[in-house]
CSV table of C-alpha atoms in Angstrom, one decimal:
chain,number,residue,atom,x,y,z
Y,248,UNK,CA,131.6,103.5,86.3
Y,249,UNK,CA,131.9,105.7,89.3
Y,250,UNK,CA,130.0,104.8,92.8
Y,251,UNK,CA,129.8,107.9,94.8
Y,252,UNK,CA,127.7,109.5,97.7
Y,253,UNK,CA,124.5,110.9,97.4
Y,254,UNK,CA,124.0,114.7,97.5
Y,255,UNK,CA,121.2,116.8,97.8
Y,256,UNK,CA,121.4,117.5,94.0
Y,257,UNK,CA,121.3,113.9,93.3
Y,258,UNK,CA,117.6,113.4,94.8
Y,259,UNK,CA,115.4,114.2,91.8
Y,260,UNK,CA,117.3,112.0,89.9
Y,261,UNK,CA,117.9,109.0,92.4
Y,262,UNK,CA,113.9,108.5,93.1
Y,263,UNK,CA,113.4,108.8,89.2
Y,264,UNK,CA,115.8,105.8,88.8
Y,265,UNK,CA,114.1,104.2,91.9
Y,266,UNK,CA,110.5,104.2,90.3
Y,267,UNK,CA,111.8,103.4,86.8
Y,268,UNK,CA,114.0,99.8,88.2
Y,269,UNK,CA,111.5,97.0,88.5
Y,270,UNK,CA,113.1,95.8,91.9
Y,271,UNK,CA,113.3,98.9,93.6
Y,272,UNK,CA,110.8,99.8,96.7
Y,273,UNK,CA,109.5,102.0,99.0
Y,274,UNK,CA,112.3,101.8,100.7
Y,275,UNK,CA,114.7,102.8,98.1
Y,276,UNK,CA,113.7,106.1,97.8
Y,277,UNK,CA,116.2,109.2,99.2
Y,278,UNK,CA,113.8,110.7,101.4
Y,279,UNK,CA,115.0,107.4,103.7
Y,280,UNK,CA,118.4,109.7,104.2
Y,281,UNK,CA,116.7,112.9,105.8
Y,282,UNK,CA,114.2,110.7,108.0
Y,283,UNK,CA,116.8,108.4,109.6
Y,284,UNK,CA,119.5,111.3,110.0
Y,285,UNK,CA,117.0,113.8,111.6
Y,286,UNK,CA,114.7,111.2,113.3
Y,287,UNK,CA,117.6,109.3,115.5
Y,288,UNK,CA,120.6,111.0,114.1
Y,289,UNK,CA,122.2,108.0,112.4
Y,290,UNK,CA,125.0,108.5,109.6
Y,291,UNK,CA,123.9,107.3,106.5
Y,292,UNK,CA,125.8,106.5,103.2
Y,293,UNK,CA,123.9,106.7,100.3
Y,294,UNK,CA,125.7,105.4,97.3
Y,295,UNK,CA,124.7,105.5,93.5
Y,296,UNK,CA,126.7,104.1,90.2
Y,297,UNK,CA,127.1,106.2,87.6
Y,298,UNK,CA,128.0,106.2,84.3
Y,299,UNK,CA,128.0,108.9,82.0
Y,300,UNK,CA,126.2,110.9,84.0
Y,301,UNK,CA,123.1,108.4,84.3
Y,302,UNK,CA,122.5,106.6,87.6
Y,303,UNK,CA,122.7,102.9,86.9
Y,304,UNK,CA,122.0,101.7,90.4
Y,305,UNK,CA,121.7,102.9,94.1
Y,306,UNK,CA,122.5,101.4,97.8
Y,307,UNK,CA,120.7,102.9,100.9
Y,308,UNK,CA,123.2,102.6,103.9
Y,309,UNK,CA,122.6,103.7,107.1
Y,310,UNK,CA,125.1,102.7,109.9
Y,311,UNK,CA,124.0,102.0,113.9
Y,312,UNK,CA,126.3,102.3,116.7
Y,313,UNK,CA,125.5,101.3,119.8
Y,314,UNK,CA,127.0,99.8,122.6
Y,315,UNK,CA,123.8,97.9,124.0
Y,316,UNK,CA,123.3,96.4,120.2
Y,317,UNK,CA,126.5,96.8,118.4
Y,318,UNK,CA,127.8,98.5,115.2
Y,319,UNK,CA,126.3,97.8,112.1
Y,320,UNK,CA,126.1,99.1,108.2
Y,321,UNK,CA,122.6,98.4,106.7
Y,322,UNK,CA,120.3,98.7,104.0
Y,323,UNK,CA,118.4,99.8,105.8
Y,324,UNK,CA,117.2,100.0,109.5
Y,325,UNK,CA,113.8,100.5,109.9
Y,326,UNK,CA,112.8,99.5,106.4
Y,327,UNK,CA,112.1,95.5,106.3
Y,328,UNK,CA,112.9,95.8,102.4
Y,329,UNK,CA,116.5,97.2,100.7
Y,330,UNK,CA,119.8,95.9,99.3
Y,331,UNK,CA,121.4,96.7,96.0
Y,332,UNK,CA,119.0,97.6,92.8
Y,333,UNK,CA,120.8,98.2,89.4
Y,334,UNK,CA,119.8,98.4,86.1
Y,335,UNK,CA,123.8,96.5,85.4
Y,336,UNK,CA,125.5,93.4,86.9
Y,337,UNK,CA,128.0,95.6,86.3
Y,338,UNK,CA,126.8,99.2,88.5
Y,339,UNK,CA,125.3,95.9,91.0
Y,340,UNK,CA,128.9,95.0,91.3
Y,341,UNK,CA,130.4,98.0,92.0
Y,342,UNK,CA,128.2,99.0,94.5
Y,343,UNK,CA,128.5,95.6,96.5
Y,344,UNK,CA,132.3,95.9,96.6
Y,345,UNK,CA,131.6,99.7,97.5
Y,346,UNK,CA,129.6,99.0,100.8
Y,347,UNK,CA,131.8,95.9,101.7
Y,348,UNK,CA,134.9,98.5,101.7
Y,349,UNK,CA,132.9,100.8,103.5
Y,350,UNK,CA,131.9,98.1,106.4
Y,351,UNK,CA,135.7,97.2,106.3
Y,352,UNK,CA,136.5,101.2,106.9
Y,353,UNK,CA,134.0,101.6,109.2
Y,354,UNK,CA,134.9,98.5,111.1
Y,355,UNK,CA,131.2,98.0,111.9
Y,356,UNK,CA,130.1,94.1,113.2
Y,357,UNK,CA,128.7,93.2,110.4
Y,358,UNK,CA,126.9,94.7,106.9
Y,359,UNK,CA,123.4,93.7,106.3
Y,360,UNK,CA,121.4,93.5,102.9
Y,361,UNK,CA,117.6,93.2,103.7
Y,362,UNK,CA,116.7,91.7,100.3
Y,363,UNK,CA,113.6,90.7,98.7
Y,364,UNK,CA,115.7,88.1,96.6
Y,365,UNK,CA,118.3,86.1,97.2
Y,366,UNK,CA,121.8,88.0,96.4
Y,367,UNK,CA,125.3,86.9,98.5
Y,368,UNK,CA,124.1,83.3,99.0
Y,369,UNK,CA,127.4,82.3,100.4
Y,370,UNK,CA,126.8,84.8,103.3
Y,371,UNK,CA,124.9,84.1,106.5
Y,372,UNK,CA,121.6,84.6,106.3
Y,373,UNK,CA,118.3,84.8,108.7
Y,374,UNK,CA,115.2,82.8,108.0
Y,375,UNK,CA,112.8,84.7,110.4
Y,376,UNK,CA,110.6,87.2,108.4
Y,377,UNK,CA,108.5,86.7,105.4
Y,378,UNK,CA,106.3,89.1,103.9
Y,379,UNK,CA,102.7,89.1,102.6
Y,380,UNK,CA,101.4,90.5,99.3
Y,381,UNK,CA,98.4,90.2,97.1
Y,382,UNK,CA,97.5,91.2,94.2
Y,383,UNK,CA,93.9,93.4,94.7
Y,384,UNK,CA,91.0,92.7,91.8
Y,385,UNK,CA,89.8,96.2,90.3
Y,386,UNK,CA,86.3,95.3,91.9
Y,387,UNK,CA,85.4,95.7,95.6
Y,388,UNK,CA,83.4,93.4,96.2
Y,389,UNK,CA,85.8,90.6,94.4
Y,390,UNK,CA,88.2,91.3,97.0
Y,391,UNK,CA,85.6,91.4,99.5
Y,392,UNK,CA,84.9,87.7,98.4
Y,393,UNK,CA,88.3,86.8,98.4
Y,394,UNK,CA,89.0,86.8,102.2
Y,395,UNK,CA,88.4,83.3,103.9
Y,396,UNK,CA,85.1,83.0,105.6
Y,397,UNK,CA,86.0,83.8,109.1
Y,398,UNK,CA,88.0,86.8,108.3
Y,399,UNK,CA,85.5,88.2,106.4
Y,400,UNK,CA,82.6,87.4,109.4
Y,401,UNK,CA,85.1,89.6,111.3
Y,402,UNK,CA,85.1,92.4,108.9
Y,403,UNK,CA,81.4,92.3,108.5
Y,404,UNK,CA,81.2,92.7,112.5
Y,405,UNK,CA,82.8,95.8,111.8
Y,406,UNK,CA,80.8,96.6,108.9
Y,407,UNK,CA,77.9,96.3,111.3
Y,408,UNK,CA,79.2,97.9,114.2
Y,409,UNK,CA,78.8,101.8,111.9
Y,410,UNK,CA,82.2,101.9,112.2
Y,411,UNK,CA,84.2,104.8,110.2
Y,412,UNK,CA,87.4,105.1,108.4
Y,413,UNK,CA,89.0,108.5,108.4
Y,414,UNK,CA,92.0,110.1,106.8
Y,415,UNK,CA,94.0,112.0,109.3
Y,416,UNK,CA,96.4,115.0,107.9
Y,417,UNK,CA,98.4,114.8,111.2
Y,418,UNK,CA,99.8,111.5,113.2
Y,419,UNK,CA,98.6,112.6,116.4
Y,420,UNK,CA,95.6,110.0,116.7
Y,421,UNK,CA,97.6,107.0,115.6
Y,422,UNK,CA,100.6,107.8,117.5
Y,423,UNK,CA,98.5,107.8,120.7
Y,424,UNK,CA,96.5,104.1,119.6
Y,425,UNK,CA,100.1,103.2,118.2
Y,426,UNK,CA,102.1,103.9,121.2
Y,427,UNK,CA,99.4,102.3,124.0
Y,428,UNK,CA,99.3,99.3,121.7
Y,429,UNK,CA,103.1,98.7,121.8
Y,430,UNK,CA,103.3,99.4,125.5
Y,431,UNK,CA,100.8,96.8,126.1
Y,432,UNK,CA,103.3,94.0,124.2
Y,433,UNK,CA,106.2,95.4,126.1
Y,434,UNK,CA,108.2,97.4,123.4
Y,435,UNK,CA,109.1,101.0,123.3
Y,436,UNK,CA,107.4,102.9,120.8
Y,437,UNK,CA,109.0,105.2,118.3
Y,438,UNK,CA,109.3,108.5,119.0
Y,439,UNK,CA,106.4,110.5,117.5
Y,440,UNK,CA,108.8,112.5,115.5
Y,441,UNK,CA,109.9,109.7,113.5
Y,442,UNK,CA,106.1,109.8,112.0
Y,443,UNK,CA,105.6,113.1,111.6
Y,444,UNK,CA,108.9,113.0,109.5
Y,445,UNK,CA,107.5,110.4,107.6
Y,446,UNK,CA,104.3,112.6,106.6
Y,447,UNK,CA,106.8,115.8,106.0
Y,448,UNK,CA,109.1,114.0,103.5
Y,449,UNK,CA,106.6,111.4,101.5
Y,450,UNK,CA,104.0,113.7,101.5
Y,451,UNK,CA,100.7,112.2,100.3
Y,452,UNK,CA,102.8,108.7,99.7
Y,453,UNK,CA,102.7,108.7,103.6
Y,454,UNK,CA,98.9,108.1,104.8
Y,455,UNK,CA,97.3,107.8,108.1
Y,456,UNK,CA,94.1,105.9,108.3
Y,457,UNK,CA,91.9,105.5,111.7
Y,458,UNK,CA,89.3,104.1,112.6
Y,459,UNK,CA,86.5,105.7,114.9
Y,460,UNK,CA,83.5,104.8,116.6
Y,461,UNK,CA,81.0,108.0,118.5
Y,462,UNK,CA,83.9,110.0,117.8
Y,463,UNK,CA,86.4,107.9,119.4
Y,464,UNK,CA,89.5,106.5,117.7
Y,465,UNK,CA,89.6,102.8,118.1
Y,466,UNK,CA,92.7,101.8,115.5
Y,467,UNK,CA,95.0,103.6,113.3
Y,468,UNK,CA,97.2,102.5,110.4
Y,469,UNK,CA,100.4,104.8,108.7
Y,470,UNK,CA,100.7,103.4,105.1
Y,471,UNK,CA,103.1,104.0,102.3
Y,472,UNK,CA,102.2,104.0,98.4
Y,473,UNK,CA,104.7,103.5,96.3
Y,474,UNK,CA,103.7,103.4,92.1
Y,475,UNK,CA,100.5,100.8,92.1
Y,476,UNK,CA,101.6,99.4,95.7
Y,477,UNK,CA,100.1,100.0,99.2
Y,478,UNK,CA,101.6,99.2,102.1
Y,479,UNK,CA,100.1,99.5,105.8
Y,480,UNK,CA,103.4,99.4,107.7
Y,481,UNK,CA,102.6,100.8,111.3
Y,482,UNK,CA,99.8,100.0,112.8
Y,483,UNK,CA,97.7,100.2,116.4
Y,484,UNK,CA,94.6,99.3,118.3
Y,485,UNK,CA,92.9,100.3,121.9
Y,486,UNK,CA,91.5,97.2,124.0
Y,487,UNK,CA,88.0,98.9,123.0
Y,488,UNK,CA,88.7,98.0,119.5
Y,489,UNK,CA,88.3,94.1,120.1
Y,490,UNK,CA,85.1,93.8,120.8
Y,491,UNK,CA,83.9,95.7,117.3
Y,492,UNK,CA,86.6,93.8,115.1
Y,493,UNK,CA,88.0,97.6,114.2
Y,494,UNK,CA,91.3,95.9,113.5
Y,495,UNK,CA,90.1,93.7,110.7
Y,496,UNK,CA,87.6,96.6,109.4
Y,497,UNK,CA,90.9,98.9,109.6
Y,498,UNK,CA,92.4,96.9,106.9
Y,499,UNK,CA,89.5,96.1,105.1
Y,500,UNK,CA,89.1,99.7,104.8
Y,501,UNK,CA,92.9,100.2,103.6
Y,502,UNK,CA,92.2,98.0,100.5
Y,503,UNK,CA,88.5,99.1,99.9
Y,504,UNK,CA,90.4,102.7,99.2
Y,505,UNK,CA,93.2,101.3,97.5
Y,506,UNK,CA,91.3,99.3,95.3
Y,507,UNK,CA,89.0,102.3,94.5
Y,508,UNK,CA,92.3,104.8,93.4
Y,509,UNK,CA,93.4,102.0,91.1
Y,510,UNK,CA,96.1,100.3,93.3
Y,511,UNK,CA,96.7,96.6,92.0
Y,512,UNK,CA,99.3,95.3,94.9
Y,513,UNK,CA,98.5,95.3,98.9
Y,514,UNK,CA,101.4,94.6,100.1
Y,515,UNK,CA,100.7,93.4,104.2
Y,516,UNK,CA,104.3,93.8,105.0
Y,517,UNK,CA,106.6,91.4,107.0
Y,518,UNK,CA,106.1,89.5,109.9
Y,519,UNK,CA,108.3,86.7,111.5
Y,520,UNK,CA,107.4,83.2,111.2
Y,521,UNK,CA,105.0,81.9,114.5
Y,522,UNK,CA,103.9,85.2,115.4
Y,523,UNK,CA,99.9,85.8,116.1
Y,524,UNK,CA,100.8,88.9,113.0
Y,525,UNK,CA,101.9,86.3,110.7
Y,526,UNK,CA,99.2,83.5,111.4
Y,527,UNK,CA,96.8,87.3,111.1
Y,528,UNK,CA,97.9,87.9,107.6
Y,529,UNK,CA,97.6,83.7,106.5
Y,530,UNK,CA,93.9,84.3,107.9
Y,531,UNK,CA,93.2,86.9,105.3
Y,532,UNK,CA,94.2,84.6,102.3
Y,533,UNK,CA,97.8,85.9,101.8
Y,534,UNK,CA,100.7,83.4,101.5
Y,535,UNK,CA,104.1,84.5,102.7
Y,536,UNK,CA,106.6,85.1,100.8
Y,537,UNK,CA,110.7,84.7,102.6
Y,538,UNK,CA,112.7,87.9,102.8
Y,539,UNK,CA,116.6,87.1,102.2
Y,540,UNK,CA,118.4,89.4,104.8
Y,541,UNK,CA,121.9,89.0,104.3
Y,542,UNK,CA,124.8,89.4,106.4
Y,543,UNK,CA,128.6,90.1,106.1
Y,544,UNK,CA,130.5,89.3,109.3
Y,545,UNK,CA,133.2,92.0,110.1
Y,546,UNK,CA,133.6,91.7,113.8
Y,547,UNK,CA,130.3,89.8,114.9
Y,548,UNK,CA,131.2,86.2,115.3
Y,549,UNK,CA,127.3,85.3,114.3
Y,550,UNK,CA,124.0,86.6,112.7
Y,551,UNK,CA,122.3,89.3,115.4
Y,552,UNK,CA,119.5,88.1,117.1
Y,553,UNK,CA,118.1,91.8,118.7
Y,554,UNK,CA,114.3,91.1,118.5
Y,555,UNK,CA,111.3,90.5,120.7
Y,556,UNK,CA,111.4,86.5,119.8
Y,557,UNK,CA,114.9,86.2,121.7
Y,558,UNK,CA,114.5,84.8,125.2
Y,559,UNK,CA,116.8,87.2,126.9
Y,560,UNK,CA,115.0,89.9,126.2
Y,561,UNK,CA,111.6,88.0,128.0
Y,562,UNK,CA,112.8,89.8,131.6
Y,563,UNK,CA,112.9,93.6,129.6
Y,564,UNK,CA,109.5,92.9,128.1
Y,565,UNK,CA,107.9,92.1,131.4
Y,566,UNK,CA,109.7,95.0,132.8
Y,567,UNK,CA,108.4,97.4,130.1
Y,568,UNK,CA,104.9,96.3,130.6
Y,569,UNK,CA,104.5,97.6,133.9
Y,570,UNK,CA,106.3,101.1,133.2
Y,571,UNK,CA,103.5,103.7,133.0
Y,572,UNK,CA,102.5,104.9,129.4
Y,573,UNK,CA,104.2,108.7,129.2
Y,574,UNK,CA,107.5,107.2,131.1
Y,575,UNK,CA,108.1,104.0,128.5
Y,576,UNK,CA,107.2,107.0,125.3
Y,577,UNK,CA,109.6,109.1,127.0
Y,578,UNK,CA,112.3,106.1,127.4
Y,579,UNK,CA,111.4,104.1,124.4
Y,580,UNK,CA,113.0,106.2,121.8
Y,581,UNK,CA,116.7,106.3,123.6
Y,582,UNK,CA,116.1,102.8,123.4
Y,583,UNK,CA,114.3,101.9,119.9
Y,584,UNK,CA,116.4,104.3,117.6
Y,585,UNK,CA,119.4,101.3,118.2
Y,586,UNK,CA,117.7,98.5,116.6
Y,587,UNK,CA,117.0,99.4,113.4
């Protein structure tokens, strides 16, 4: 058993062991290494165990370090799933001891594993995010009937208001809905790079749904497939889109299409517990689902706390609110790209 980095010749062969291991996911796949790298110019450390010559497991690591948010090795930033997947306790093993010498070398604050399951249960953990996933019936209309009543009046109201669903080959109209939409809830927004990266390295596994009305673009969706899975992971809407429900017909849309190419799995990604995203998702029949993220302390003395939920940040997001648009998308990335 030998646990080395991945290199450019490895690729083929890593993503064929990532859609062959039943508890890999999107997120496992290599083209992660390129898009964090060249997006925000993170190291990353891609390991994979081998064993006579046949990958028994990989470990997506990509390490952050920042002086406003600290130093951290993670699997992986930017991706809410990740953590070890082997086809061996054994190559599962080796890899764990592998990243926890790494974290040690690097002397980071602390090495995360964003698991779907739990893993090091004797580590501290965070019980903040869940995720949401359903499996779709191969008929439309089943699904259709499947959303509670008042979530599917809303995507009637769409239905009614002649809107239309288009498939974009570029990200400039949701990175314009997506980046007004974040403003308005006083983040920064990710730099538009970052999604055209996405659409360059996945390909047709990276798809861009928006949602129009007289030629306008009301709400946009970036989703990732991954074997019979879809998964709508970045998502934005105008204020005009309120009044003609083009969020919920947005995602009524998604799994119209899905369910129309076959896809068995919509998979409405995570949220964190008390959020108006999380009691969204509830609304449309889906039950959540806890994410173990896992946490090795190095040099942090507790669990980090760097999201929107966090009362110190309540002063920033007030702040950010009132920066105009094309200053906070010129800012945002500087600031973004450290939190992972």
């Amino acid at each position: 058993m030998q646990v080395r980095a991945l290199t450019p010749g490895d690729a083929v062969r890593w993503d064929q062991f990532v859609y062959a291991c039943p508890e890999a996911t999107f997120f496992h796949r290599a083209g992660w290494k390129k898009v964090i790298e060249r997006a925000f110019g993170h190291r990353t450390h891609f390991l994979l165990a081998e064993e006579n010559g046949s990958i028994l497991g990989v470990l997506p690591l990509a390490e952050i370090d920042s002086m406003l948010f600290g130093h951290s090795l993670s699997s992986l930033p930017f991706c809410v799933y990740g953590g070890i997947i082997a086809s061996t306790e054994q190559a599962r093993t080796a890899l764990d001891e592998a990243a926890q010498k790494l974290a040690s070398k690097l002397n980071v604050d602390f090495l995360e594993y964003r698991n779907t399951a739990p893993f090091h249960t004797d580590w501290p953990g965070k019980d903040l995010y869940v995720t949401f996933r359903k499996n779709l019936d191969p008929d439309v209309e089943a699904n259709m009937l499947a959303i509670p009543r008042k979530q599917r009046a809303m995507v009637r109201k769409g239905i009614k208001a002649e809107l239309v669903s288009e498939i974009d080959n570029n990200v400039e109209r949701f990175f314009s809905v997506f980046a007004d939409n974040v403003h308005r809830h006083g983040t920064p927004a990710l730099p538009k790079r970052y999604f055209a990266l996405l659409k360059e390295i996945f390909g047709n596994d990276c798809e861009v749904l928006t949602v129009v009305k007289d030629g306008q673009a009301l709400s946009s969706v970036l989703s990732f497939y991954f074997r019979d899975e879809v998964l709508p992971y970045y998502a934005g809407d105008t204020l005009a889109a309120r009044d003609v429900a083009a969020n919920d017909f947005k995602y009524w849309e998604l799994m119209r299409r899905a369910c129309l190419r076959g896809i068995k799995v919509f998979d409405y990604g995570r949220s964190k517990r008390g959020t108006g995203p999380f009691d969204f998702k509830k609304n449309w029949g889906f039950e959540p689902q806890p994410l173990c993220y896992e946490y090795q302390l190095h040099r942090a003395q507790a669990v980090p706390d760097t999201n929107p939920l966090n009362p110190k940040y309540q002063l920033f997001i007030k702040m950010w609110q009132r920066l105009p648009l094309s200053v906070a998308n010129a800012i945002g990335p500087h600031i973004v790209k450290n939190l992972g």
